[in-house]
PDB file of C-alpha atoms in Angstrom:
ATOM      1  CA  UNK G   1      19.283   7.031 -19.154  1.00  0.00           C
ATOM      2  CA  UNK G   2      17.317   4.663 -16.874  1.00  0.00           C
ATOM      3  CA  UNK G   3      13.646   5.378 -16.290  1.00  0.00           C
ATOM      4  CA  UNK G   4      11.937   4.854 -12.971  1.00  0.00           C
ATOM      5  CA  UNK G   5       8.204   4.511 -12.453  1.00  0.00           C
ATOM      6  CA  UNK G   6       6.421   5.647  -9.289  1.00  0.00           C
ATOM      7  CA  UNK G   7       3.136   4.001  -8.336  1.00  0.00           C
ATOM      8  CA  UNK G   8       0.708   4.347  -5.489  1.00  0.00           C
ATOM      9  CA  UNK G   9       0.745   0.816  -4.063  1.00  0.00           C
ATOM     10  CA  UNK G  10      -2.075  -0.440  -1.838  1.00  0.00           C
ATOM     11  CA  UNK G  11      -0.684  -2.701   0.900  1.00  0.00           C
ATOM     12  CA  UNK G  12      -2.541  -4.837   3.391  1.00  0.00           C
ATOM     13  CA  UNK G  13      -0.862  -6.310   6.458  1.00  0.00           C
ATOM     14  CA  UNK G  14      -1.741  -7.428   9.966  1.00  0.00           C
ATOM     15  CA  UNK G  15       0.083  -6.390  13.123  1.00  0.00           C
ATOM     16  CA  UNK G  16      -0.208  -7.645  16.684  1.00  0.00           C
ATOM     17  CA  UNK G  17      -0.717  -4.786  19.152  1.00  0.00           C
ATOM     18  CA  UNK G  18      -1.565  -4.738  22.861  1.00  0.00           C
ATOM     19  CA  UNK G  19      -4.190  -2.277  24.102  1.00  0.00           C
ATOM     20  CA  UNK G  20      -4.512  -1.291  27.744  1.00  0.00           C
ATOM     21  CA  UNK G  21      -7.685  -1.980  29.692  1.00  0.00           C
ATOM     22  CA  UNK G  22      -8.798   1.643  29.279  1.00  0.00           C
ATOM     23  CA  UNK G  23      -8.369   1.390  25.475  1.00  0.00           C
ATOM     24  CA  UNK G  24     -11.057  -1.302  25.093  1.00  0.00           C
ATOM     25  CA  UNK G  25     -14.833  -1.216  25.493  1.00  0.00           C
ATOM     26  CA  UNK G  26     -17.670  -3.724  25.545  1.00  0.00           C
ATOM     27  CA  UNK G  27     -18.200  -5.161  22.065  1.00  0.00           C
ATOM     28  CA  UNK G  28     -21.344  -4.067  20.240  1.00  0.00           C
ATOM     29  CA  UNK G  29     -21.670  -7.597  18.835  1.00  0.00           C
ATOM     30  CA  UNK G  30     -20.676 -10.923  20.309  1.00  0.00           C
ATOM     31  CA  UNK G  31     -21.395 -12.230  23.793  1.00  0.00           C
ATOM     32  CA  UNK G  32     -21.165 -10.663  27.222  1.00  0.00           C
ATOM     33  CA  UNK G  33     -17.551 -10.069  28.178  1.00  0.00           C
ATOM     34  CA  UNK G  34     -16.328  -9.569  24.599  1.00  0.00           C
ATOM     35  CA  UNK G  35     -14.372  -6.347  24.138  1.00  0.00           C
ATOM     36  CA  UNK G  36     -13.181  -4.276  21.170  1.00  0.00           C
ATOM     37  CA  UNK G  37     -10.491  -1.601  20.997  1.00  0.00           C
ATOM     38  CA  UNK G  38     -12.018   1.890  21.129  1.00  0.00           C
ATOM     39  CA  UNK G  39     -12.038   3.922  17.930  1.00  0.00           C
ATOM     40  CA  UNK G  40      -9.719   6.425  19.610  1.00  0.00           C
ATOM     41  CA  UNK G  41      -7.211   3.636  20.373  1.00  0.00           C
ATOM     42  CA  UNK G  42      -7.377   2.366  16.781  1.00  0.00           C
ATOM     43  CA  UNK G  43      -6.966   5.902  15.420  1.00  0.00           C
ATOM     44  CA  UNK G  44      -3.926   6.375  17.668  1.00  0.00           C
ATOM     45  CA  UNK G  45      -2.392   3.140  16.404  1.00  0.00           C
ATOM     46  CA  UNK G  46      -3.049   4.156  12.793  1.00  0.00           C
ATOM     47  CA  UNK G  47      -1.358   7.513  13.399  1.00  0.00           C
ATOM     48  CA  UNK G  48       1.631   5.797  15.037  1.00  0.00           C
ATOM     49  CA  UNK G  49       1.989   3.378  12.114  1.00  0.00           C
ATOM     50  CA  UNK G  50       1.670   6.192   9.582  1.00  0.00           C
ATOM     51  CA  UNK G  51       4.351   8.217  11.368  1.00  0.00           C
ATOM     52  CA  UNK G  52       6.682   5.219  11.457  1.00  0.00           C
ATOM     53  CA  UNK G  53       6.116   4.254   7.818  1.00  0.00           C
ATOM     54  CA  UNK G  54       6.368   7.871   6.638  1.00  0.00           C
ATOM     55  CA  UNK G  55      10.018   7.956   7.683  1.00  0.00           C
ATOM     56  CA  UNK G  56      10.845   5.823   4.621  1.00  0.00           C
ATOM     57  CA  UNK G  57       7.746   5.919   2.413  1.00  0.00           C
ATOM     58  CA  UNK G  58       5.189   8.425   1.138  1.00  0.00           C
ATOM     59  CA  UNK G  59       2.144   7.154   3.037  1.00  0.00           C
ATOM     60  CA  UNK G  60      -1.248   8.617   2.176  1.00  0.00           C
ATOM     61  CA  UNK G  61      -3.656   6.555   4.268  1.00  0.00           C
ATOM     62  CA  UNK G  62      -3.428   4.145   7.206  1.00  0.00           C
ATOM     63  CA  UNK G  63      -6.514   2.572   8.744  1.00  0.00           C
ATOM     64  CA  UNK G  64      -6.727   0.186  11.690  1.00  0.00           C
ATOM     65  CA  UNK G  65      -9.565  -2.215  12.500  1.00  0.00           C
ATOM     66  CA  UNK G  66     -10.008  -4.965  15.081  1.00  0.00           C
ATOM     67  CA  UNK G  67     -12.904  -6.564  16.914  1.00  0.00           C
ATOM     68  CA  UNK G  68     -13.487  -9.253  19.527  1.00  0.00           C
ATOM     69  CA  UNK G  69     -12.897 -12.056  17.001  1.00  0.00           C
ATOM     70  CA  UNK G  70      -9.299 -10.826  16.598  1.00  0.00           C
ATOM     71  CA  UNK G  71      -8.413 -11.024  20.327  1.00  0.00           C
ATOM     72  CA  UNK G  72      -5.378 -13.269  20.888  1.00  0.00           C
ATOM     73  CA  UNK G  73      -5.246 -13.167  24.689  1.00  0.00           C
ATOM     74  CA  UNK G  74      -5.367 -11.089  27.868  1.00  0.00           C
ATOM     75  CA  UNK G  75      -2.558 -10.507  30.370  1.00  0.00           C
ATOM     76  CA  UNK G  76      -3.297  -9.557  33.966  1.00  0.00           C
ATOM     77  CA  UNK G  77      -1.041  -7.299  36.033  1.00  0.00           C
ATOM     78  CA  UNK G  78       0.912 -10.313  37.260  1.00  0.00           C
ATOM     79  CA  UNK G  79       1.701 -11.082  33.584  1.00  0.00           C
ATOM     80  CA  UNK G  80      -0.019 -14.458  33.656  1.00  0.00           C
ATOM     81  CA  UNK G  81      -1.543 -14.913  30.174  1.00  0.00           C
ATOM     82  CA  UNK G  82      -5.257 -15.634  29.956  1.00  0.00           C
ATOM     83  CA  UNK G  83      -5.291 -17.137  26.458  1.00  0.00           C
ATOM     84  CA  UNK G  84      -8.614 -17.005  24.670  1.00  0.00           C
ATOM     85  CA  UNK G  85     -10.085 -19.951  22.813  1.00  0.00           C
ATOM     86  CA  UNK G  86     -10.114 -18.041  19.474  1.00  0.00           C
TER      87      UNK G  86
END
């Protein structure tokens, strides 16, 4: 008989996600014009990731965090990228 061992595994990974203009707010730190995703937007993303991962895995906790230093770029309505210098 083959034994199997079940562990709680802590995973860390980074995803790229686009937030709408109403899902960001002025950053508490940084310079004028810097924005962060709202906590509600991050919580929504965490819930979406947990739901997706839970289809194949027993997921107990998903947390999402991002701030102005993580911003990759901004797209306007005409889809012309405004790439940041970060």
